[in-house]
Amino acid sequence: MKQIYQTDPWLAPYADAIKARHARILSERRRIAGDGPLALGVNNHLYYGLHHGENGSWVFREWAPNATRIYLVGDFNNWKRTEAYALKPVGQGNWEIEIPAMFIRHGELYKLWIEWPGGGAERLPAYVTRCVQDPDTKVFSAQVWDPPQPYVWQSASPGKRRNPLIYECHIGMSGEKEGVSTFDEFRLNVLPRVREGGYDTLQIMALQEHPYYGSFGYQVSNFFALSSRFGTPEEFKHLVDDAHKAGIAVVMDVVHSHCVSNEAESLGRFDGREDLYFYPGSRGHHPAWGSRCFDYGKDEVKRFLLANLKYWLEEYHLDGFRFDGVTSMVYWDHGLGKDFGDYRLYFDAGVDENAVTYLALANQLIHEINPDAITIAEDVSGMAGLAAPFAAGGVGFDFRMAMGVADHWIKWIKERRDEDWSMGEIWWELTRKRDDEKTISYAECHDQALVGDKTLIFRLIDKDMYWSMDRGSKNLVVDRGVALHKMIRLVTLATAGNGYLNFMGNEFGHPEWIDFPREGNGWSYAHARRLWSISDSDDLRFKLLRNFDKAMIRYARRDAFLRQAPELIRADEEKKVLIFRRKDSIFAFNFNPQSSFEDYGFAAPAGKYRKVVDTDDPGFDGFGRLSQDSDHSTDSDGTLRLYLPCRCALVLKKYK
């Protein structure tokens, strides 16, 4: 396999650095697993925490090298620190206790009391797999989870996602009621919408336990614990199982980029030390997020995080991970305020090579456990090789998020009238991707829907959304916004490198921003939900936008045009027309706000074409200016001629 510095001449000066990185990763892999599979060398989750012992007893173990005493306290001993529940040191910083099975029961609450030189405090176990929050005191406790009827899996994984069509979602805000929705409610009410919409991959946020709901799940406290606010482990397994039955893969938004700074709920000063799991000094504190930064060079931390991935894959039958905050992980300065315009920055002393090594090992481990699993990197720096195969000198992610695409849509909408948009610039920015890496594009994700930002539809329509989204309204602002909303999503999908993502509700232009309950809004859930009913109403335009998204996604899935790179046919700056082909499909966009063009000719592969998607279809809230049964044939000179209405896009499929 050719190396990335052989296929990209800009990387040639860094060949030695790439080779050194590769060797460093291999050396660390051998140190952990020897010559065997990495998966066999990563089993911390089977050793630490609360487990059944060989003789039916309970065994609990914890790593706390700075501790002088550790007690297990809980419902089973009236929360008293007694010698009968004192852990014993067993070497290398490990502590252990064995308790007869009859003394600890399913559902009971417990914690650790850890003492260290000069102090002591309650802590939740580092490897705890179930935590619950007291509704009155808001205090979290570990919970024994040993149901008498373990979940029985029914459906196999749907297999590899070569070109994932991703539906990004948050369980808690997925219901229409004001409150926290559940796994069961999502499974029954939202999963059918995902299946109907044609999406083949579910990317779920906020699964790891987090004390502050408004963090969107990105301030994780308990890395092995499924957030109990959404339901039980069995209910989540049922959701995953039903998704698999529907042919939908399930990807978890995993947070290994940092840890919440909380001490009582998480790993901060776990055994009295600042740097047990985190870098010492200022490097152990994230300057922007107020959280703790893992020491990826410490063996125990690497094993903790790698075992975490293995646990989620095996316990919940997940189909992969989207790694959050990769940029923050791989640069000592977390990429803050940095313009990554120089390849040197990907290999100089500013890179935390410990983190790069960990991510490469994580990818190898995941693909060993499940060869069909996919891994996605969220990185704004564009680090070369991040999503290139390890054998080619890369880090090994299957995909990286094309994060610049959404940023450019915001820039174009905010800073220019659409009549001033450049077709060449749109084409360039939407297709500018490394040839040796696979990418996933999106016009907007959850980031653009948060308070302080705006969704695309709200940027386009603004306050008119509140009273002019009924089908009988005559409003030019809404007409423009609806037309561009469809065109932007279609051109983003059609130019995507290898996959596409949509955030829950954005497919139909959800009108409300996301604002989780907080002191500033009176702890309201009014904006932490999804108004599905407006997309079901025959009287509102939202349903027609949903119909368009459904047609667009289903065609992408049926035609599989993402398997072949797009080829530019015409970027007409004067007329604001963009035309390109992909596989046997031709995509024609007329972004002109006023002018329509009859017999617009362009070179195309000889043959006959049939219109398969039309943003101007009345069923998609268009004006119906194109014939619904229109076939087109190239002229003798290989020219295809189309009628292109203003602010309209159509997709043609070559059939003969």
XYZ file of C-alpha atoms in Angstrom:
656
model
C 0.000 0.000 0.000
C 1.329 3.434 -0.932
C 2.137 5.704 1.990
C 0.343 9.015 2.452
C 3.605 10.893 1.881
C 3.889 9.154 -1.504
C 0.388 10.039 -2.676
C 0.439 13.622 -1.347
C 3.579 15.578 -2.363
C 2.899 18.146 0.374
C 3.540 15.394 2.937
C 6.875 14.310 1.453
C 8.925 16.652 3.730
C 7.303 14.968 6.731
C 7.961 11.359 5.702
C 10.333 10.777 8.624
C 7.816 12.179 11.115
C 5.062 9.959 9.665
C 7.332 6.893 9.848
C 8.278 7.735 13.437
C 4.613 8.118 14.386
C 3.801 4.780 12.770
C 6.658 3.048 14.610
C 5.613 4.622 17.903
C 2.079 3.260 17.515
C 3.313 -0.225 16.625
C 5.657 -0.221 19.613
C 2.848 0.720 21.985
C 0.581 -1.925 20.492
C 3.244 -4.608 21.049
C 3.746 -3.425 24.620
C 0.014 -3.844 25.346
C -0.790 -6.973 23.344
C 2.512 -8.570 22.362
C 2.164 -10.310 19.019
C -1.500 -11.172 19.604
C -4.743 -9.302 19.006
C -5.026 -5.965 20.751
C -8.516 -6.937 21.938
C -7.061 -9.721 24.108
C -4.802 -7.264 25.902
C -7.545 -4.806 26.815
C -9.904 -6.117 29.497
C -9.779 -3.650 32.376
C -13.567 -3.507 32.475
C -13.666 -7.222 33.288
C -11.280 -6.823 36.217
C -12.250 -3.514 37.826
C -15.652 -2.577 39.144
C -18.332 -4.850 40.600
C -18.538 -8.382 39.178
C -19.686 -11.843 40.107
C -16.813 -13.942 41.424
C -16.093 -17.537 40.475
C -17.880 -18.942 43.524
C -20.990 -16.783 43.101
C -19.805 -14.035 45.412
C -19.420 -10.369 44.519
C -15.917 -9.086 43.781
C -15.109 -5.386 43.602
C -11.770 -3.900 42.501
C -10.491 -0.361 42.069
C -7.229 1.297 41.011
C -6.298 4.030 43.510
C -2.547 4.043 44.173
C -2.627 7.133 46.414
C -5.341 5.735 48.692
C -4.611 4.642 52.253
C -8.072 3.139 52.966
C -11.094 2.335 50.801
C -14.549 1.320 52.016
C -17.547 0.117 50.046
C -20.627 1.868 51.451
C -24.242 1.581 50.389
C -27.759 0.381 51.032
C -26.402 -3.044 51.981
C -24.519 -1.731 55.053
C -26.541 1.389 55.923
C -23.799 3.537 54.367
C -21.417 2.778 57.247
C -17.653 2.441 56.873
C -16.970 -0.924 58.488
C -14.095 -3.382 58.362
C -16.379 -5.976 56.775
C -16.600 -3.724 53.714
C -13.009 -2.458 53.672
C -11.027 -3.141 50.476
C -7.562 -4.639 50.749
C -4.519 -3.528 48.744
C -3.390 -6.246 46.326
C -0.436 -4.521 44.652
C 0.276 -2.015 41.866
C -2.222 0.450 43.291
C -5.117 -2.030 43.106
C -7.661 -2.658 45.861
C -10.084 -5.573 46.197
C -12.936 -6.955 48.285
C -15.018 -10.139 48.025
C -18.535 -10.180 49.486
C -21.025 -13.047 49.734
C -23.699 -12.806 47.043
C -26.577 -12.610 49.541
C -25.348 -9.273 50.913
C -25.670 -7.221 47.712
C -28.818 -7.128 45.617
C -29.899 -5.787 42.259
C -30.940 -2.126 42.415
C -29.108 -1.216 45.613
C -27.119 2.025 45.694
C -23.477 2.283 46.704
C -20.322 4.412 46.609
C -16.709 4.283 47.646
C -15.244 6.127 50.592
C -11.596 6.746 49.729
C -9.025 8.052 52.204
C -5.633 9.472 51.247
C -2.863 11.330 53.065
C -4.509 14.448 54.441
C -8.072 13.759 53.392
C -10.889 11.546 52.167
C -14.219 11.696 50.348
C -17.005 9.744 48.677
C -16.358 8.698 45.108
C -18.169 6.791 42.382
C -16.177 3.807 41.057
C -14.146 4.603 37.938
C -15.559 1.602 36.076
C -19.141 1.915 37.313
C -21.680 0.827 34.661
C -24.838 2.227 36.243
C -25.411 5.529 38.048
C -28.660 7.118 39.174
C -29.458 10.603 40.397
C -31.606 11.285 43.432
C -34.542 13.408 42.195
C -34.509 15.568 45.334
C -30.862 15.992 46.299
C -29.562 15.625 42.706
C -26.728 13.493 44.085
C -25.483 10.611 41.923
C -24.862 7.127 43.295
C -23.645 3.902 41.747
C -26.339 1.255 41.382
C -25.972 -2.516 41.389
C -27.324 -3.695 38.042
C -27.907 -7.441 37.913
C -31.410 -8.022 36.506
C -32.803 -11.548 36.890
C -33.723 -11.625 33.191
C -30.793 -10.496 31.018
C -31.705 -9.036 27.651
C -31.844 -11.572 24.815
C -30.675 -10.129 21.493
C -32.867 -10.837 18.474
C -31.274 -9.136 15.465
C -27.828 -9.142 13.942
C -25.943 -5.997 13.000
C -26.897 -4.671 9.549
C -23.268 -4.767 8.388
C -20.687 -2.304 7.123
C -21.721 1.224 6.175
C -19.679 2.095 3.104
C -21.546 5.364 2.577
C -23.442 6.104 5.790
C -26.563 8.271 5.690
C -26.547 9.404 9.305
C -29.406 10.601 11.464
C -27.820 12.418 14.424
C -30.049 12.409 17.488
C -30.342 13.098 21.197
C -32.637 10.745 23.109
C -33.697 13.162 25.847
C -34.885 15.928 23.538
C -36.408 13.589 20.953
C -39.943 13.759 22.350
C -42.540 16.475 21.819
C -43.484 16.731 25.475
C -41.635 19.158 27.741
C -39.330 16.837 29.647
C -36.703 14.161 29.156
C -37.663 11.527 26.611
C -36.677 7.891 27.012
C -35.127 5.037 25.063
C -38.519 3.346 24.776
C -40.223 6.515 23.539
C -37.513 7.022 20.946
C -37.746 3.399 19.832
C -41.509 3.560 19.408
C -41.969 7.105 18.102
C -38.772 8.314 16.420
C -37.032 5.213 15.094
C -39.902 4.573 12.614
C -39.385 8.117 11.269
C -35.687 7.447 10.774
C -36.457 4.240 8.897
C -39.164 5.918 6.804
C -36.785 8.749 5.970
C -34.284 6.345 4.427
C -31.408 6.934 6.841
C -29.294 3.826 7.453
C -27.231 4.945 10.457
C -28.277 6.350 13.822
C -25.679 8.491 15.604
C -26.704 8.937 19.232
C -25.419 11.696 21.476
C -25.168 11.881 25.277
C -25.178 8.156 26.051
C -22.369 8.279 28.618
C -23.481 9.528 32.019
C -23.122 13.263 32.556
C -24.201 15.243 35.625
C -25.297 18.391 33.764
C -28.047 17.664 31.243
C -27.445 20.958 29.426
C -23.916 19.903 28.437
C -25.501 17.938 25.560
C -23.616 14.927 26.947
C -20.171 16.385 26.302
C -19.175 16.749 29.989
C -18.959 13.038 30.802
C -18.540 11.883 34.379
C -18.911 8.081 34.198
C -17.493 6.634 31.016
C -18.845 3.085 31.341
C -22.305 4.102 32.555
C -25.270 4.508 30.218
C -27.106 7.678 31.212
C -29.929 6.517 33.466
C -32.043 9.613 32.769
C -33.131 7.958 29.480
C -33.923 4.502 30.853
C -32.319 1.168 31.657
C -29.578 -0.768 29.867
C -32.172 -3.303 28.725
C -34.313 -0.549 27.198
C -31.334 0.804 25.295
C -30.467 -2.694 24.076
C -34.060 -3.034 22.835
C -33.619 0.217 20.887
C -30.370 -0.986 19.309
C -31.959 -4.350 18.535
C -34.964 -2.769 16.827
C -32.695 -0.456 14.853
C -30.723 -3.462 13.623
C -33.955 -5.215 12.718
C -34.837 -2.173 10.587
C -31.433 -2.301 8.869
C -30.122 0.738 10.742
C -26.628 0.771 12.238
C -26.125 2.455 15.624
C -23.100 4.674 16.211
C -22.280 6.231 19.568
C -20.997 9.768 20.007
C -18.122 8.894 22.359
C -16.298 11.478 24.467
C -12.678 10.620 25.222
C -11.411 14.141 24.617
C -11.866 15.288 28.217
C -13.630 14.543 31.507
C -15.929 16.655 33.640
C -14.024 18.307 36.473
C -16.526 17.135 39.117
C -14.915 15.140 41.920
C -17.864 13.545 43.715
C -19.358 12.160 40.485
C -16.267 11.526 38.395
C -12.489 11.057 38.298
C -11.255 14.423 39.576
C -8.887 13.909 42.558
C -10.191 10.349 42.646
C -7.670 9.181 45.252
C -6.577 12.647 46.305
C -4.147 13.066 43.406
C -4.681 15.700 40.719
C -2.970 13.642 38.055
C -4.251 10.087 38.535
C -6.047 10.017 35.175
C -5.023 13.443 33.922
C -1.941 15.315 32.816
C -0.115 17.038 35.701
C -0.197 20.811 36.035
C -1.874 23.145 33.580
C -1.937 20.494 30.847
C -4.444 18.568 32.918
C -7.014 21.380 32.754
C -8.864 22.438 29.597
C -8.699 26.257 29.409
C -11.908 26.637 27.363
C -14.121 23.834 28.632
C -13.269 23.913 32.359
C -12.769 20.146 32.271
C -9.907 17.696 32.846
C -7.563 16.424 30.124
C -6.611 12.750 30.061
C -2.964 11.728 30.199
C -2.901 9.602 27.044
C 0.709 8.657 27.724
C -0.106 6.840 30.970
C -0.624 3.105 30.549
C -3.533 2.884 32.985
C -5.368 5.701 31.182
C -4.910 4.142 27.758
C -6.210 0.833 29.065
C -9.131 2.575 30.773
C -10.191 4.288 27.529
C -9.561 1.300 25.269
C -11.516 -0.982 27.615
C -14.284 1.610 27.535
C -14.632 1.207 23.767
C -14.580 -2.573 24.024
C -17.264 -2.490 26.703
C -19.669 -0.358 24.659
C -19.152 -2.478 21.542
C -19.692 -5.796 23.262
C -22.282 -4.881 25.885
C -24.573 -2.880 23.594
C -23.750 -4.314 20.139
C -22.872 -0.887 18.753
C -21.726 -0.452 15.168
C -19.073 2.176 15.748
C -18.192 5.532 17.234
C -18.028 9.179 16.324
C -15.108 10.536 18.374
C -15.837 13.987 19.743
C -13.227 16.713 20.131
C -10.357 15.038 18.295
C -8.693 18.408 17.630
C -8.645 19.128 21.354
C -7.050 15.731 21.970
C -4.195 15.834 19.502
C -2.811 19.352 20.087
C -1.326 20.557 23.353
C -3.086 23.910 22.869
C -6.310 22.088 21.875
C -6.299 23.936 18.565
C -7.704 27.044 20.221
C -7.297 30.163 18.098
C -5.051 28.348 15.643
C -5.234 28.643 11.874
C -4.194 25.266 10.493
C -2.796 26.478 7.190
C 0.585 24.761 7.412
C 1.281 21.005 7.258
C 4.126 21.532 9.720
C 1.557 21.991 12.497
C 0.435 18.359 12.065
C 3.855 17.001 13.008
C 5.674 19.552 15.171
C 6.095 19.773 18.938
C 2.583 21.172 19.279
C 1.118 17.711 18.679
C 0.335 15.442 21.614
C 1.697 12.237 20.104
C 0.374 10.316 23.098
C -3.161 11.187 21.984
C -2.417 10.316 18.356
C -1.075 6.940 19.464
C -4.167 6.314 21.582
C -6.527 7.145 18.689
C -4.662 4.809 16.348
C -4.869 1.991 18.901
C -8.551 2.746 19.460
C -9.263 2.368 15.760
C -7.358 -0.909 15.589
C -9.175 -2.270 18.627
C -12.620 -1.320 17.320
C -12.021 -2.932 13.938
C -10.609 -6.069 15.552
C -13.720 -6.506 17.682
C -16.127 -5.657 14.859
C -14.657 -5.510 11.339
C -17.904 -3.899 10.136
C -17.744 -1.080 12.680
C -17.157 2.476 11.485
C -15.183 5.222 13.212
C -15.645 8.932 12.558
C -13.336 11.743 13.672
C -14.599 15.205 14.577
C -11.562 17.334 13.757
C -11.406 20.955 12.611
C -7.651 21.023 12.037
C -7.592 18.822 8.944
C -4.681 16.782 10.323
C -3.336 14.850 7.345
C -3.590 11.089 7.722
C -6.189 11.122 10.481
C -8.696 9.197 8.341
C -6.139 7.357 6.229
C -5.499 3.621 6.746
C -2.897 2.783 9.363
C -1.018 0.636 6.837
C -0.608 3.765 4.690
C 0.841 5.786 7.551
C -2.478 7.140 8.823
C -4.268 7.015 12.157
C -7.004 4.727 10.882
C -10.372 6.475 11.192
C -12.868 5.340 8.558
C -14.252 8.851 8.078
C -13.719 12.408 9.169
C -16.395 15.088 9.457
C -16.207 17.686 6.666
C -16.758 20.444 9.213
C -15.902 23.311 6.886
C -18.982 22.685 4.749
C -21.442 23.835 7.415
C -19.206 26.786 8.272
C -19.238 27.932 4.662
C -23.016 27.732 4.385
C -23.292 29.977 7.430
C -20.752 32.380 5.939
C -22.489 32.551 2.565
C -25.944 33.060 4.054
C -24.799 35.651 6.601
C -22.419 37.673 4.485
C -23.823 37.619 0.931
C -27.058 37.846 -0.936
C -27.659 34.560 -2.717
C -27.499 36.393 -6.057
C -23.836 37.029 -5.187
C -22.976 33.428 -4.401
C -20.158 32.007 -6.501
C -20.896 28.669 -8.146
C -17.194 27.917 -8.443
C -16.605 28.662 -4.773
C -19.538 26.486 -3.707
C -18.228 23.628 -5.833
C -14.679 24.069 -4.536
C -15.556 24.259 -0.856
C -18.047 21.373 -1.001
C -15.691 19.013 -2.854
C -12.305 20.078 -1.413
C -11.295 16.881 0.355
C -8.175 14.762 0.611
C -8.137 11.911 -1.895
C -6.730 9.461 0.648
C -9.405 10.092 3.296
C -13.145 9.526 3.454
C -15.412 12.286 4.689
C -18.969 12.862 5.876
C -20.615 16.135 4.862
C -23.483 18.011 6.446
C -25.184 21.333 5.888
C -25.853 21.615 9.611
C -25.605 19.423 12.696
C -26.597 19.944 16.333
C -24.021 22.734 16.687
C -25.947 25.065 14.396
C -29.189 24.533 16.328
C -27.976 25.615 19.770
C -28.893 28.874 21.451
C -26.455 31.530 20.263
C -26.514 30.121 16.744
C -29.231 29.553 14.167
C -30.381 26.661 12.031
C -30.217 27.147 8.279
C -33.976 27.522 7.937
C -34.037 30.207 10.639
C -31.146 32.071 9.035
C -33.096 32.035 5.767
C -36.578 32.882 7.065
C -36.082 34.278 10.580
C -39.181 35.677 12.330
C -41.461 34.937 9.344
C -41.327 31.283 10.420
C -43.663 32.097 13.277
C -46.674 33.067 11.171
C -46.042 32.217 7.507
C -45.292 28.496 7.378
C -48.856 27.480 6.585
C -49.362 26.208 3.053
C -51.786 28.978 2.156
C -49.473 31.837 3.084
C -48.025 34.099 0.411
C -44.649 35.205 1.675
C -41.612 35.807 -0.528
C -39.178 35.452 2.373
C -40.576 32.014 3.206
C -40.663 30.979 -0.452
C -36.981 31.893 -0.795
C -36.026 30.154 2.450
C -37.862 26.943 1.665
C -36.384 26.777 -1.850
C -32.815 27.368 -0.656
C -33.213 24.985 2.292
C -33.929 22.157 -0.143
C -31.204 23.162 -2.588
C -28.538 23.538 0.097
C -29.274 20.109 1.536
C -29.347 18.467 -1.894
C -26.094 20.004 -3.126
C -24.382 19.130 0.183
C -25.461 15.504 -0.086
C -24.716 15.299 -3.812
C -21.152 16.628 -3.372
C -20.440 14.695 -0.156
C -17.260 12.706 -0.139
C -18.490 9.421 1.273
C -21.389 10.024 3.654
C -23.977 12.540 4.829
C -25.351 13.622 8.213
C -28.547 15.341 9.352
C -29.522 16.379 12.865
C -32.899 15.258 14.186
C -35.669 17.580 12.997
C -33.552 19.681 10.668
C -34.762 17.607 7.731
C -38.144 19.343 7.973
C -36.834 22.746 9.065
C -37.536 22.527 12.793
C -38.405 26.091 13.818
C -37.050 26.132 17.364
C -33.493 26.377 18.598
C -32.107 24.020 21.243
C -31.955 25.422 24.745
C -31.604 22.906 27.551
C -33.104 23.697 30.959
C -30.878 26.113 32.863
C -31.146 28.915 35.355
C -31.320 31.510 32.567
C -34.523 30.058 31.108
C -36.210 29.079 34.357
C -35.153 25.439 33.935
C -37.574 25.091 31.047
C -37.764 22.147 28.626
C -39.726 24.177 26.065
C -36.806 24.271 23.632
C -35.231 20.907 24.512
C -37.666 18.837 22.420
C -38.745 18.213 18.816
C -42.124 19.300 17.429
C -42.850 16.262 15.272
C -46.529 17.176 14.941
C -45.804 20.152 12.702
C -44.129 17.815 10.204
C -47.242 15.613 10.261
C -49.692 18.451 9.596
C -51.141 18.674 6.078
C -51.616 22.407 6.591
C -47.958 23.307 7.153
C -44.930 23.471 4.881
C -42.816 21.416 7.285
C -44.425 18.196 6.049
C -43.479 19.045 2.468
C -39.869 19.693 3.488
C -39.857 16.306 5.200
C -41.225 14.729 2.020
C -38.364 16.269 0.042
C -35.713 15.044 2.471
C -37.214 11.575 2.305
C -37.066 11.554 -1.503
C -33.498 12.907 -1.504
C -32.141 10.405 1.036
C -33.954 7.450 -0.481
C -32.559 8.255 -3.929
C -29.035 8.519 -2.538
C -29.449 5.153 -0.891
C -31.063 3.491 -3.912
C -28.687 4.869 -6.526
C -25.546 4.676 -4.320
C -24.053 7.641 -6.206
C -21.744 8.389 -3.245
C -19.613 5.453 -4.354
C -18.284 7.477 -7.277
C -16.631 10.899 -7.118
C -18.544 13.929 -8.462
C -17.402 15.528 -11.734
C -18.019 19.186 -12.518
C -19.844 19.944 -15.771
C -20.623 23.649 -15.472
C -20.155 26.414 -12.876
C -21.911 29.312 -14.570
C -21.153 32.443 -12.546
C -23.237 34.756 -14.729
C -26.436 32.718 -14.598
C -25.756 31.180 -11.140
C -26.077 27.626 -12.456
C -24.105 24.670 -11.087
C -24.211 21.301 -12.868
C -22.247 18.142 -12.120
C -22.544 14.420 -12.556
C -22.038 11.545 -10.212
C -22.208 7.961 -11.376
C -25.239 7.896 -13.725
C -26.910 10.919 -12.146
C -26.769 14.556 -13.225
C -27.429 17.272 -10.646
C -28.502 20.664 -11.983
C -28.899 23.693 -9.676
C -30.163 27.121 -10.659
C -29.400 29.383 -7.695
C -30.509 32.452 -9.653
C -33.153 34.261 -7.545
C -35.049 35.676 -10.521
C -34.090 34.217 -13.901
C -35.236 30.877 -15.272
C -33.550 29.389 -18.339
C -35.134 27.460 -21.165
C -33.090 24.990 -23.203
C -30.058 25.439 -20.980
C -27.486 23.280 -22.751
C -24.412 21.494 -21.408
C -22.270 18.529 -22.356
C -23.384 15.208 -20.911
C -22.761 11.502 -21.564
C -24.902 10.471 -24.534
C -28.181 8.806 -23.656
C -31.638 9.262 -22.229
C -32.323 10.735 -18.811
C -35.320 10.728 -16.514
C -36.045 13.282 -13.800
C -35.971 11.536 -10.421
C -35.821 14.420 -7.910
C -37.195 17.934 -8.392
C -37.078 20.541 -5.614
C -39.850 22.472 -7.393
C -42.307 19.588 -7.075
C -45.545 20.799 -5.403
C -45.273 17.782 -3.111
C -42.063 19.374 -1.806
C -43.594 22.877 -1.476
C -42.423 23.896 -4.931
C -44.253 25.709 -7.718
C -44.555 22.790 -10.142
C -42.834 24.520 -13.037
C -41.362 21.292 -14.388
C -43.262 18.485 -16.054
C -43.667 15.552 -13.703
C -43.021 12.984 -16.442
C -40.214 14.621 -18.353
C -37.574 12.538 -20.118
C -34.565 14.144 -21.760
C -32.142 12.979 -24.447
C -28.786 14.340 -25.497
C -28.497 15.970 -28.921
C -26.374 14.520 -31.684
C -23.481 16.667 -30.456
C -23.777 15.328 -26.881
C -25.638 18.311 -25.462
C -28.377 17.926 -22.884
C -30.902 20.766 -22.713
C -33.035 21.518 -19.689
C -35.535 24.039 -18.450
C -34.071 25.382 -15.206
C -36.523 27.464 -13.140
C -35.050 29.987 -10.725
C -34.135 28.674 -7.261
C -34.681 25.111 -8.342
C -32.642 21.918 -8.527
C -33.294 18.657 -10.290
C -31.655 15.274 -10.498
C -31.647 13.269 -13.721
C -30.928 9.564 -13.927
C -29.426 8.099 -17.119
C -31.458 5.043 -18.026
C -30.486 4.298 -21.621
